[in-house]
Amino acid sequence: MSINENMREQFKNPQGLAGKIATTILNKQNERPYQGAIKSLALQDNEVVAEIGFGNGYLLERLAHDYHCLFYGIDISADMVELANERNDTFIKEQRMFLKVGDALKTGYENDFFNKVFTINTVYFWDDLELGLQEMYRILKTNGIFVNGVYTKEFLDTLPVANEGYIKYSLEVLKAVGLKVGFREVIINEVIKDKAYSIVYQK
Ligand SMILES: C[S@@+](CC[C@H](N)C(=O)[O-])C[C@H]1O[C@@H](n2cnc3c(N)ncnc32)[C@H](O)[C@@H]1O
């Protein structure tokens, strides 16, 4: 397997030591998208919040330090759930954070449960964008928001690691599918011009 194929697998479904290293690299590379998501989320204490595809749980840890919310999350990789649980051990013991293995398309959460749901750089790996956005809509309370942090198709096209295995969407498609599944408004916030955006879907 080439280095690019290996990295791609680790970004899509991180496993073991290589997954730990890959997600630590992502923490550094994704600082601006994280900041974009934090701004779009505008969390307030006591909200019920979920992250989809949290990787090593770095951003959840930051948020849980700063906001007294209830945090939930799923990731498709059991190794990442273990890593994120270790990292967030204190919050988990305090019963402020609940993490489990799960798929964005079928989260297992109740209807109308969250004030806010977010994901950073995972939609490229979802099996079906429309089903995934439908699921985000289902688990949000009325007036809740889903924040989707993405790199643009044009930027991903410049990365050798993303030349296979990534489903790259235009911002227009990400917006149109959100409206199609029922979100009443979709706002595209620029994080880094032409490169990174934080899309806010309003239920
Ligand atoms: C590129 S990493 C991003 C991790 C983290 N969001 C970040 O930005 O640092 C993608 C993460 O999404 C997870 N993932 C991929 N497909 C998923 C799916 N269908 N449902 C839930 N998680 C998924 C992977 O296991 C991995 O942890």
JSON list of C-alpha atoms and ligand atoms in Angstrom, two decimals:
[
{"chain": "A", "resi": 1, "resn": "MET", "atom": "CA", "xyz": [0.00, 0.00, 0.00]},
{"chain": "A", "resi": 2, "resn": "SER", "atom": "CA", "xyz": [1.44, 3.45, -0.92]},
{"chain": "A", "resi": 3, "resn": "ILE", "atom": "CA", "xyz": [1.87, 6.20, 1.69]},
{"chain": "A", "resi": 4, "resn": "ASN", "atom": "CA", "xyz": [-1.09, 8.09, 0.21]},
{"chain": "A", "resi": 5, "resn": "GLU", "atom": "CA", "xyz": [-3.34, 5.01, 0.30]},
{"chain": "A", "resi": 6, "resn": "ASN", "atom": "CA", "xyz": [-2.29, 4.38, 3.88]},
{"chain": "A", "resi": 7, "resn": "MET", "atom": "CA", "xyz": [-2.97, 7.98, 4.96]},
{"chain": "A", "resi": 8, "resn": "ARG", "atom": "CA", "xyz": [-6.34, 7.91, 3.16]},
{"chain": "A", "resi": 9, "resn": "GLU", "atom": "CA", "xyz": [-7.38, 4.81, 5.08]},
{"chain": "A", "resi": 10, "resn": "GLN", "atom": "CA", "xyz": [-6.26, 6.43, 8.34]},
{"chain": "A", "resi": 11, "resn": "PHE", "atom": "CA", "xyz": [-8.27, 9.60, 7.66]},
{"chain": "A", "resi": 12, "resn": "LYS", "atom": "CA", "xyz": [-11.36, 7.59, 6.69]},
{"chain": "A", "resi": 13, "resn": "ASN", "atom": "CA", "xyz": [-11.27, 5.00, 9.46]},
{"chain": "A", "resi": 14, "resn": "PRO", "atom": "CA", "xyz": [-8.26, 5.54, 11.77]},
{"chain": "A", "resi": 15, "resn": "GLN", "atom": "CA", "xyz": [-6.87, 2.42, 13.44]},
{"chain": "A", "resi": 16, "resn": "GLY", "atom": "CA", "xyz": [-4.13, 1.68, 15.98]},
{"chain": "A", "resi": 17, "resn": "LEU", "atom": "CA", "xyz": [-0.90, 3.68, 16.23]},
{"chain": "A", "resi": 18, "resn": "ALA", "atom": "CA", "xyz": [-1.08, 4.94, 12.63]},
{"chain": "A", "resi": 19, "resn": "GLY", "atom": "CA", "xyz": [-4.58, 6.26, 13.33]},
{"chain": "A", "resi": 20, "resn": "LYS", "atom": "CA", "xyz": [-3.35, 7.97, 16.48]},
{"chain": "A", "resi": 21, "resn": "ILE", "atom": "CA", "xyz": [-0.56, 9.69, 14.51]},
{"chain": "A", "resi": 22, "resn": "ALA", "atom": "CA", "xyz": [-2.86, 10.62, 11.59]},
{"chain": "A", "resi": 23, "resn": "THR", "atom": "CA", "xyz": [-5.46, 12.23, 13.86]},
{"chain": "A", "resi": 24, "resn": "THR", "atom": "CA", "xyz": [-2.77, 14.15, 15.77]},
{"chain": "A", "resi": 25, "resn": "ILE", "atom": "CA", "xyz": [-1.57, 15.57, 12.43]},
{"chain": "A", "resi": 26, "resn": "LEU", "atom": "CA", "xyz": [-5.18, 16.50, 11.64]},
{"chain": "A", "resi": 27, "resn": "ASN", "atom": "CA", "xyz": [-5.46, 18.38, 14.94]},
{"chain": "A", "resi": 28, "resn": "LYS", "atom": "CA", "xyz": [-2.64, 20.68, 13.81]},
{"chain": "A", "resi": 29, "resn": "GLN", "atom": "CA", "xyz": [-3.81, 21.03, 10.19]},
{"chain": "A", "resi": 30, "resn": "ASN", "atom": "CA", "xyz": [-7.43, 21.68, 11.07]},
{"chain": "A", "resi": 31, "resn": "GLU", "atom": "CA", "xyz": [-7.05, 24.50, 13.59]},
{"chain": "A", "resi": 32, "resn": "ARG", "atom": "CA", "xyz": [-8.81, 27.04, 11.34]},
{"chain": "A", "resi": 33, "resn": "PRO", "atom": "CA", "xyz": [-11.73, 24.69, 10.50]},
{"chain": "A", "resi": 34, "resn": "TYR", "atom": "CA", "xyz": [-12.06, 23.97, 14.25]},
{"chain": "A", "resi": 35, "resn": "GLN", "atom": "CA", "xyz": [-12.20, 27.71, 14.93]},
{"chain": "A", "resi": 36, "resn": "GLY", "atom": "CA", "xyz": [-14.79, 28.10, 12.16]},
{"chain": "A", "resi": 37, "resn": "ALA", "atom": "CA", "xyz": [-16.94, 25.39, 13.69]},
{"chain": "A", "resi": 38, "resn": "ILE", "atom": "CA", "xyz": [-16.64, 26.86, 17.19]},
{"chain": "A", "resi": 39, "resn": "LYS", "atom": "CA", "xyz": [-17.79, 30.23, 15.86]},
{"chain": "A", "resi": 40, "resn": "SER", "atom": "CA", "xyz": [-20.69, 28.76, 13.87]},
{"chain": "A", "resi": 41, "resn": "LEU", "atom": "CA", "xyz": [-21.80, 26.60, 16.80]},
{"chain": "A", "resi": 42, "resn": "ALA", "atom": "CA", "xyz": [-21.91, 29.56, 19.24]},
{"chain": "A", "resi": 43, "resn": "LEU", "atom": "CA", "xyz": [-22.48, 27.12, 22.10]},
{"chain": "A", "resi": 44, "resn": "GLN", "atom": "CA", "xyz": [-24.31, 28.16, 25.20]},
{"chain": "A", "resi": 45, "resn": "ASP", "atom": "CA", "xyz": [-24.13, 26.39, 28.52]},
{"chain": "A", "resi": 46, "resn": "ASN", "atom": "CA", "xyz": [-26.62, 23.55, 29.06]},
{"chain": "A", "resi": 47, "resn": "GLU", "atom": "CA", "xyz": [-27.09, 22.79, 25.37]},
{"chain": "A", "resi": 48, "resn": "VAL", "atom": "CA", "xyz": [-27.11, 19.17, 24.22]},
{"chain": "A", "resi": 49, "resn": "VAL", "atom": "CA", "xyz": [-24.49, 18.76, 21.51]},
{"chain": "A", "resi": 50, "resn": "ALA", "atom": "CA", "xyz": [-23.13, 15.95, 19.33]},
{"chain": "A", "resi": 51, "resn": "GLU", "atom": "CA", "xyz": [-20.02, 15.55, 17.21]},
{"chain": "A", "resi": 52, "resn": "ILE", "atom": "CA", "xyz": [-20.14, 13.08, 14.33]},
{"chain": "A", "resi": 53, "resn": "GLY", "atom": "CA", "xyz": [-16.74, 11.53, 13.50]},
{"chain": "A", "resi": 54, "resn": "PHE", "atom": "CA", "xyz": [-14.76, 13.06, 16.39]},
{"chain": "A", "resi": 55, "resn": "GLY", "atom": "CA", "xyz": [-11.48, 11.21, 15.62]},
{"chain": "A", "resi": 56, "resn": "ASN", "atom": "CA", "xyz": [-9.26, 11.40, 18.71]},
{"chain": "A", "resi": 57, "resn": "GLY", "atom": "CA", "xyz": [-11.77, 13.63, 20.55]},
{"chain": "A", "resi": 58, "resn": "TYR", "atom": "CA", "xyz": [-9.52, 16.70, 20.57]},
{"chain": "A", "resi": 59, "resn": "LEU", "atom": "CA", "xyz": [-12.19, 19.26, 19.68]},
{"chain": "A", "resi": 60, "resn": "LEU", "atom": "CA", "xyz": [-14.72, 17.73, 22.09]},
{"chain": "A", "resi": 61, "resn": "GLU", "atom": "CA", "xyz": [-12.15, 18.13, 24.85]},
{"chain": "A", "resi": 62, "resn": "ARG", "atom": "CA", "xyz": [-11.65, 21.80, 24.00]},
{"chain": "A", "resi": 63, "resn": "LEU", "atom": "CA", "xyz": [-15.37, 22.47, 23.90]},
{"chain": "A", "resi": 64, "resn": "ALA", "atom": "CA", "xyz": [-16.05, 20.62, 27.14]},
{"chain": "A", "resi": 65, "resn": "HIS", "atom": "CA", "xyz": [-13.40, 22.77, 28.86]},
{"chain": "A", "resi": 66, "resn": "ASP", "atom": "CA", "xyz": [-15.07, 25.96, 27.70]},
{"chain": "A", "resi": 67, "resn": "TYR", "atom": "CA", "xyz": [-18.79, 25.18, 27.80]},
{"chain": "A", "resi": 68, "resn": "HIS", "atom": "CA", "xyz": [-20.91, 23.42, 30.34]},
{"chain": "A", "resi": 69, "resn": "CYS", "atom": "CA", "xyz": [-22.94, 21.43, 27.80]},
{"chain": "A", "resi": 70, "resn": "LEU", "atom": "CA", "xyz": [-23.82, 17.76, 27.53]},
{"chain": "A", "resi": 71, "resn": "PHE", "atom": "CA", "xyz": [-21.61, 16.31, 24.79]},
{"chain": "A", "resi": 72, "resn": "TYR", "atom": "CA", "xyz": [-22.38, 13.19, 22.78]},
{"chain": "A", "resi": 73, "resn": "GLY", "atom": "CA", "xyz": [-20.53, 11.72, 19.84]},
{"chain": "A", "resi": 74, "resn": "ILE", "atom": "CA", "xyz": [-20.13, 8.83, 17.47]},
{"chain": "A", "resi": 75, "resn": "ASP", "atom": "CA", "xyz": [-17.24, 7.65, 15.34]},
{"chain": "A", "resi": 76, "resn": "ILE", "atom": "CA", "xyz": [-17.12, 4.69, 12.98]},
{"chain": "A", "resi": 77, "resn": "SER", "atom": "CA", "xyz": [-13.72, 3.61, 14.36]},
{"chain": "A", "resi": 78, "resn": "ALA", "atom": "CA", "xyz": [-13.73, 1.69, 17.66]},
{"chain": "A", "resi": 79, "resn": "ASP", "atom": "CA", "xyz": [-10.06, 2.66, 18.12]},
{"chain": "A", "resi": 80, "resn": "MET", "atom": "CA", "xyz": [-10.97, 6.35, 17.94]},
{"chain": "A", "resi": 81, "resn": "VAL", "atom": "CA", "xyz": [-13.77, 5.89, 20.46]},
{"chain": "A", "resi": 82, "resn": "GLU", "atom": "CA", "xyz": [-11.25, 4.32, 22.83]},
{"chain": "A", "resi": 83, "resn": "LEU", "atom": "CA", "xyz": [-8.74, 7.14, 22.26]},
{"chain": "A", "resi": 84, "resn": "ALA", "atom": "CA", "xyz": [-11.35, 9.89, 22.66]},
{"chain": "A", "resi": 85, "resn": "ASN", "atom": "CA", "xyz": [-12.71, 8.22, 25.80]},
{"chain": "A", "resi": 86, "resn": "GLU", "atom": "CA", "xyz": [-9.19, 8.19, 27.31]},
{"chain": "A", "resi": 87, "resn": "ARG", "atom": "CA", "xyz": [-8.62, 11.83, 26.41]},
{"chain": "A", "resi": 88, "resn": "ASN", "atom": "CA", "xyz": [-11.96, 12.90, 27.84]},
{"chain": "A", "resi": 89, "resn": "ASP", "atom": "CA", "xyz": [-11.92, 10.61, 30.85]},
{"chain": "A", "resi": 90, "resn": "THR", "atom": "CA", "xyz": [-12.76, 13.41, 33.33]},
{"chain": "A", "resi": 91, "resn": "PHE", "atom": "CA", "xyz": [-15.82, 14.61, 31.39]},
{"chain": "A", "resi": 92, "resn": "ILE", "atom": "CA", "xyz": [-17.01, 11.04, 30.92]},
{"chain": "A", "resi": 93, "resn": "LYS", "atom": "CA", "xyz": [-16.72, 10.34, 34.66]},
{"chain": "A", "resi": 94, "resn": "GLU", "atom": "CA", "xyz": [-18.69, 13.52, 35.32]},
{"chain": "A", "resi": 95, "resn": "GLN", "atom": "CA", "xyz": [-21.36, 12.21, 32.91]},
{"chain": "A", "resi": 96, "resn": "ARG", "atom": "CA", "xyz": [-21.01, 15.28, 30.71]},
{"chain": "A", "resi": 97, "resn": "MET", "atom": "CA", "xyz": [-19.78, 13.31, 27.69]},
{"chain": "A", "resi": 98, "resn": "PHE", "atom": "CA", "xyz": [-21.03, 10.10, 26.08]},
{"chain": "A", "resi": 99, "resn": "LEU", "atom": "CA", "xyz": [-19.12, 8.61, 23.14]},
{"chain": "A", "resi": 100, "resn": "LYS", "atom": "CA", "xyz": [-19.86, 5.46, 21.16]},
{"chain": "A", "resi": 101, "resn": "VAL", "atom": "CA", "xyz": [-19.15, 3.68, 17.89]},
{"chain": "A", "resi": 102, "resn": "GLY", "atom": "CA", "xyz": [-21.67, 4.62, 15.22]},
{"chain": "A", "resi": 103, "resn": "ASP", "atom": "CA", "xyz": [-22.31, 5.65, 11.63]},
{"chain": "A", "resi": 104, "resn": "ALA", "atom": "CA", "xyz": [-23.43, 9.13, 10.60]},
{"chain": "A", "resi": 105, "resn": "LEU", "atom": "CA", "xyz": [-26.17, 7.55, 8.52]},
{"chain": "A", "resi": 106, "resn": "LYS", "atom": "CA", "xyz": [-27.66, 5.66, 11.46]},
{"chain": "A", "resi": 107, "resn": "THR", "atom": "CA", "xyz": [-26.65, 7.29, 14.72]},
{"chain": "A", "resi": 108, "resn": "GLY", "atom": "CA", "xyz": [-29.10, 5.50, 17.01]},
{"chain": "A", "resi": 109, "resn": "TYR", "atom": "CA", "xyz": [-29.98, 8.78, 18.75]},
{"chain": "A", "resi": 110, "resn": "GLU", "atom": "CA", "xyz": [-33.60, 9.71, 19.47]},
{"chain": "A", "resi": 111, "resn": "ASN", "atom": "CA", "xyz": [-35.59, 12.12, 17.31]},
{"chain": "A", "resi": 112, "resn": "ASP", "atom": "CA", "xyz": [-35.39, 15.84, 18.22]},
{"chain": "A", "resi": 113, "resn": "PHE", "atom": "CA", "xyz": [-32.65, 15.27, 20.79]},
{"chain": "A", "resi": 114, "resn": "PHE", "atom": "CA", "xyz": [-29.86, 17.81, 20.14]},
{"chain": "A", "resi": 115, "resn": "ASN", "atom": "CA", "xyz": [-29.63, 21.59, 20.11]},
{"chain": "A", "resi": 116, "resn": "LYS", "atom": "CA", "xyz": [-26.53, 21.39, 17.96]},
{"chain": "A", "resi": 117, "resn": "VAL", "atom": "CA", "xyz": [-24.72, 18.73, 15.94]},
{"chain": "A", "resi": 118, "resn": "PHE", "atom": "CA", "xyz": [-21.42, 19.20, 14.16]},
{"chain": "A", "resi": 119, "resn": "THR", "atom": "CA", "xyz": [-18.88, 17.38, 12.05]},
{"chain": "A", "resi": 120, "resn": "ILE", "atom": "CA", "xyz": [-15.48, 18.35, 10.67]},
{"chain": "A", "resi": 121, "resn": "ASN", "atom": "CA", "xyz": [-14.09, 16.74, 7.54]},
{"chain": "A", "resi": 122, "resn": "THR", "atom": "CA", "xyz": [-16.14, 13.59, 7.58]},
{"chain": "A", "resi": 123, "resn": "VAL", "atom": "CA", "xyz": [-18.83, 13.99, 4.91]},
{"chain": "A", "resi": 124, "resn": "TYR", "atom": "CA", "xyz": [-16.40, 12.84, 2.20]},
{"chain": "A", "resi": 125, "resn": "PHE", "atom": "CA", "xyz": [-16.53, 9.39, 3.83]},
{"chain": "A", "resi": 126, "resn": "TRP", "atom": "CA", "xyz": [-20.27, 9.05, 4.39]},
{"chain": "A", "resi": 127, "resn": "ASP", "atom": "CA", "xyz": [-21.86, 6.36, 2.21]},
{"chain": "A", "resi": 128, "resn": "ASP", "atom": "CA", "xyz": [-24.72, 8.67, 1.22]},
{"chain": "A", "resi": 129, "resn": "LEU", "atom": "CA", "xyz": [-24.85, 12.45, 1.75]},
{"chain": "A", "resi": 130, "resn": "GLU", "atom": "CA", "xyz": [-28.64, 12.72, 1.55]},
{"chain": "A", "resi": 131, "resn": "LEU", "atom": "CA", "xyz": [-29.24, 9.92, 4.08]},
{"chain": "A", "resi": 132, "resn": "GLY", "atom": "CA", "xyz": [-26.62, 11.45, 6.38]},
{"chain": "A", "resi": 133, "resn": "LEU", "atom": "CA", "xyz": [-28.18, 14.92, 6.25]},
{"chain": "A", "resi": 134, "resn": "GLN", "atom": "CA", "xyz": [-31.62, 13.38, 6.79]},
{"chain": "A", "resi": 135, "resn": "GLU", "atom": "CA", "xyz": [-30.24, 11.72, 9.91]},
{"chain": "A", "resi": 136, "resn": "MET", "atom": "CA", "xyz": [-28.79, 15.04, 11.17]},
{"chain": "A", "resi": 137, "resn": "TYR", "atom": "CA", "xyz": [-32.19, 16.65, 10.62]},
{"chain": "A", "resi": 138, "resn": "ARG", "atom": "CA", "xyz": [-33.96, 13.84, 12.47]},
{"chain": "A", "resi": 139, "resn": "ILE", "atom": "CA", "xyz": [-31.83, 14.02, 15.64]},
{"chain": "A", "resi": 140, "resn": "LEU", "atom": "CA", "xyz": [-31.98, 17.84, 15.91]},
{"chain": "A", "resi": 141, "resn": "LYS", "atom": "CA", "xyz": [-34.61, 19.70, 17.88]},
{"chain": "A", "resi": 142, "resn": "THR", "atom": "CA", "xyz": [-36.67, 22.29, 15.99]},
{"chain": "A", "resi": 143, "resn": "ASN", "atom": "CA", "xyz": [-34.49, 25.41, 15.56]},
{"chain": "A", "resi": 144, "resn": "GLY", "atom": "CA", "xyz": [-31.39, 23.27, 16.14]},
{"chain": "A", "resi": 145, "resn": "ILE", "atom": "CA", "xyz": [-28.39, 23.57, 13.84]},
{"chain": "A", "resi": 146, "resn": "PHE", "atom": "CA", "xyz": [-26.03, 21.17, 12.11]},
{"chain": "A", "resi": 147, "resn": "VAL", "atom": "CA", "xyz": [-22.55, 22.60, 11.47]},
{"chain": "A", "resi": 148, "resn": "ASN", "atom": "CA", "xyz": [-20.63, 20.90, 8.69]},
{"chain": "A", "resi": 149, "resn": "GLY", "atom": "CA", "xyz": [-16.93, 21.84, 8.40]},
{"chain": "A", "resi": 150, "resn": "VAL", "atom": "CA", "xyz": [-15.59, 21.03, 4.93]},
{"chain": "A", "resi": 151, "resn": "TYR", "atom": "CA", "xyz": [-12.71, 21.64, 2.60]},
{"chain": "A", "resi": 152, "resn": "THR", "atom": "CA", "xyz": [-13.74, 22.60, -0.93]},
{"chain": "A", "resi": 153, "resn": "LYS", "atom": "CA", "xyz": [-13.66, 20.15, -3.80]},
{"chain": "A", "resi": 154, "resn": "GLU", "atom": "CA", "xyz": [-11.13, 22.43, -5.52]},
{"chain": "A", "resi": 155, "resn": "PHE", "atom": "CA", "xyz": [-8.77, 22.31, -2.54]},
{"chain": "A", "resi": 156, "resn": "LEU", "atom": "CA", "xyz": [-9.17, 18.54, -2.05]},
{"chain": "A", "resi": 157, "resn": "ASP", "atom": "CA", "xyz": [-8.37, 18.08, -5.76]},
{"chain": "A", "resi": 158, "resn": "THR", "atom": "CA", "xyz": [-4.88, 19.47, -5.02]},
{"chain": "A", "resi": 159, "resn": "LEU", "atom": "CA", "xyz": [-4.16, 16.84, -2.33]},
{"chain": "A", "resi": 160, "resn": "PRO", "atom": "CA", "xyz": [-2.71, 13.51, -3.55]},
{"chain": "A", "resi": 161, "resn": "VAL", "atom": "CA", "xyz": [-4.16, 11.82, -0.45]},
{"chain": "A", "resi": 162, "resn": "ALA", "atom": "CA", "xyz": [-7.67, 12.74, -1.60]},
{"chain": "A", "resi": 163, "resn": "ASN", "atom": "CA", "xyz": [-7.37, 11.60, -5.21]},
{"chain": "A", "resi": 164, "resn": "GLU", "atom": "CA", "xyz": [-9.34, 8.43, -4.42]},
{"chain": "A", "resi": 165, "resn": "GLY", "atom": "CA", "xyz": [-11.72, 7.35, -1.70]},
{"chain": "A", "resi": 166, "resn": "TYR", "atom": "CA", "xyz": [-13.04, 10.86, -1.02]},
{"chain": "A", "resi": 167, "resn": "ILE", "atom": "CA", "xyz": [-16.47, 11.95, -2.25]},
{"chain": "A", "resi": 168, "resn": "LYS", "atom": "CA", "xyz": [-15.87, 15.62, -2.94]},
{"chain": "A", "resi": 169, "resn": "TYR", "atom": "CA", "xyz": [-18.91, 17.90, -2.96]},
{"chain": "A", "resi": 170, "resn": "SER", "atom": "CA", "xyz": [-19.32, 21.44, -4.21]},
{"chain": "A", "resi": 171, "resn": "LEU", "atom": "CA", "xyz": [-20.69, 23.93, -1.68]},
{"chain": "A", "resi": 172, "resn": "GLU", "atom": "CA", "xyz": [-23.79, 24.26, -3.89]},
{"chain": "A", "resi": 173, "resn": "VAL", "atom": "CA", "xyz": [-24.53, 20.53, -3.62]},
{"chain": "A", "resi": 174, "resn": "LEU", "atom": "CA", "xyz": [-23.97, 20.53, 0.15]},
{"chain": "A", "resi": 175, "resn": "LYS", "atom": "CA", "xyz": [-26.47, 23.37, 0.41]},
{"chain": "A", "resi": 176, "resn": "ALA", "atom": "CA", "xyz": [-29.02, 21.96, -2.05]},
{"chain": "A", "resi": 177, "resn": "VAL", "atom": "CA", "xyz": [-29.15, 18.52, -0.40]},
{"chain": "A", "resi": 178, "resn": "GLY", "atom": "CA", "xyz": [-29.62, 20.16, 3.01]},
{"chain": "A", "resi": 179, "resn": "LEU", "atom": "CA", "xyz": [-32.61, 22.11, 1.74]},
{"chain": "A", "resi": 180, "resn": "LYS", "atom": "CA", "xyz": [-33.96, 18.98, 0.05]},
{"chain": "A", "resi": 181, "resn": "VAL", "atom": "CA", "xyz": [-34.02, 16.99, 3.30]},
{"chain": "A", "resi": 182, "resn": "GLY", "atom": "CA", "xyz": [-35.95, 19.76, 5.06]},
{"chain": "A", "resi": 183, "resn": "PHE", "atom": "CA", "xyz": [-33.54, 22.24, 6.61]},
{"chain": "A", "resi": 184, "resn": "ARG", "atom": "CA", "xyz": [-35.24, 25.64, 6.35]},
{"chain": "A", "resi": 185, "resn": "GLU", "atom": "CA", "xyz": [-32.03, 27.59, 5.76]},
{"chain": "A", "resi": 186, "resn": "VAL", "atom": "CA", "xyz": [-28.45, 26.75, 4.86]},
{"chain": "A", "resi": 187, "resn": "ILE", "atom": "CA", "xyz": [-25.75, 29.38, 5.38]},
{"chain": "A", "resi": 188, "resn": "ILE", "atom": "CA", "xyz": [-22.22, 28.96, 4.03]},
{"chain": "A", "resi": 189, "resn": "ASN", "atom": "CA", "xyz": [-19.60, 30.69, 6.21]},
{"chain": "A", "resi": 190, "resn": "GLU", "atom": "CA", "xyz": [-16.13, 31.25, 4.78]},
{"chain": "A", "resi": 191, "resn": "VAL", "atom": "CA", "xyz": [-13.30, 30.03, 7.02]},
{"chain": "A", "resi": 192, "resn": "ILE", "atom": "CA", "xyz": [-10.41, 30.18, 4.52]},
{"chain": "A", "resi": 193, "resn": "LYS", "atom": "CA", "xyz": [-11.32, 31.66, 1.15]},
{"chain": "A", "resi": 194, "resn": "ASP", "atom": "CA", "xyz": [-11.82, 28.99, -1.54]},
{"chain": "A", "resi": 195, "resn": "LYS", "atom": "CA", "xyz": [-10.50, 26.33, 0.83]},
{"chain": "A", "resi": 196, "resn": "ALA", "atom": "CA", "xyz": [-12.47, 25.80, 4.04]},
{"chain": "A", "resi": 197, "resn": "TYR", "atom": "CA", "xyz": [-16.10, 26.54, 4.90]},
{"chain": "A", "resi": 198, "resn": "SER", "atom": "CA", "xyz": [-18.42, 26.03, 7.81]},
{"chain": "A", "resi": 199, "resn": "ILE", "atom": "CA", "xyz": [-21.91, 25.25, 6.58]},
{"chain": "A", "resi": 200, "resn": "VAL", "atom": "CA", "xyz": [-24.77, 25.90, 9.00]},
{"chain": "A", "resi": 201, "resn": "TYR", "atom": "CA", "xyz": [-28.01, 23.98, 8.40]},
{"chain": "A", "resi": 202, "resn": "GLN", "atom": "CA", "xyz": [-30.97, 25.37, 10.35]},
{"chain": "A", "resi": 203, "resn": "LYS", "atom": "CA", "xyz": [-33.86, 23.02, 11.26]},
{"chain": "B", "resi": 1, "resn": "LIG", "atom": "C1", "xyz": [-10.54, 12.97, 8.65]},
{"chain": "B", "resi": 1, "resn": "LIG", "atom": "S1", "xyz": [-11.02, 12.32, 10.23]},
{"chain": "B", "resi": 1, "resn": "LIG", "atom": "C2", "xyz": [-11.57, 13.83, 11.05]},
{"chain": "B", "resi": 1, "resn": "LIG", "atom": "C3", "xyz": [-11.55, 13.71, 12.54]},
{"chain": "B", "resi": 1, "resn": "LIG", "atom": "C4", "xyz": [-12.01, 14.96, 13.28]},
{"chain": "B", "resi": 1, "resn": "LIG", "atom": "N1", "xyz": [-13.36, 15.33, 12.90]},
{"chain": "B", "resi": 1, "resn": "LIG", "atom": "C5", "xyz": [-11.08, 16.11, 13.01]},
{"chain": "B", "resi": 1, "resn": "LIG", "atom": "O1", "xyz": [-11.43, 16.99, 12.20]},
{"chain": "B", "resi": 1, "resn": "LIG", "atom": "O2", "xyz": [-10.00, 16.15, 13.59]},
{"chain": "B", "resi": 1, "resn": "LIG", "atom": "C6", "xyz": [-12.57, 11.54, 9.85]},
{"chain": "B", "resi": 1, "resn": "LIG", "atom": "C7", "xyz": [-13.20, 10.86, 11.05]},
{"chain": "B", "resi": 1, "resn": "LIG", "atom": "O3", "xyz": [-14.54, 10.51, 10.70]},
{"chain": "B", "resi": 1, "resn": "LIG", "atom": "C8", "xyz": [-14.79, 9.17, 11.08]},
{"chain": "B", "resi": 1, "resn": "LIG", "atom": "N2", "xyz": [-15.82, 8.66, 10.16]},
{"chain": "B", "resi": 1, "resn": "LIG", "atom": "C9", "xyz": [-15.68, 8.33, 8.85]},
{"chain": "B", "resi": 1, "resn": "LIG", "atom": "N3", "xyz": [-16.83, 7.93, 8.33]},
{"chain": "B", "resi": 1, "resn": "LIG", "atom": "C10", "xyz": [-17.75, 8.01, 9.33]},
{"chain": "B", "resi": 1, "resn": "LIG", "atom": "C11", "xyz": [-19.15, 7.73, 9.41]},
{"chain": "B", "resi": 1, "resn": "LIG", "atom": "N4", "xyz": [-19.83, 7.28, 8.35]},
{"chain": "B", "resi": 1, "resn": "LIG", "atom": "N5", "xyz": [-19.78, 7.92, 10.58]},
{"chain": "B", "resi": 1, "resn": "LIG", "atom": "C12", "xyz": [-19.08, 8.36, 11.68]},
{"chain": "B", "resi": 1, "resn": "LIG", "atom": "N6", "xyz": [-17.76, 8.64, 11.66]},
{"chain": "B", "resi": 1, "resn": "LIG", "atom": "C13", "xyz": [-17.10, 8.47, 10.50]},
{"chain": "B", "resi": 1, "resn": "LIG", "atom": "C14", "xyz": [-13.44, 8.47, 10.98]},
{"chain": "B", "resi": 1, "resn": "LIG", "atom": "O4", "xyz": [-13.38, 7.32, 11.76]},
{"chain": "B", "resi": 1, "resn": "LIG", "atom": "C15", "xyz": [-12.51, 9.59, 11.47]},
{"chain": "B", "resi": 1, "resn": "LIG", "atom": "O5", "xyz": [-12.36, 9.57, 12.87]}
]
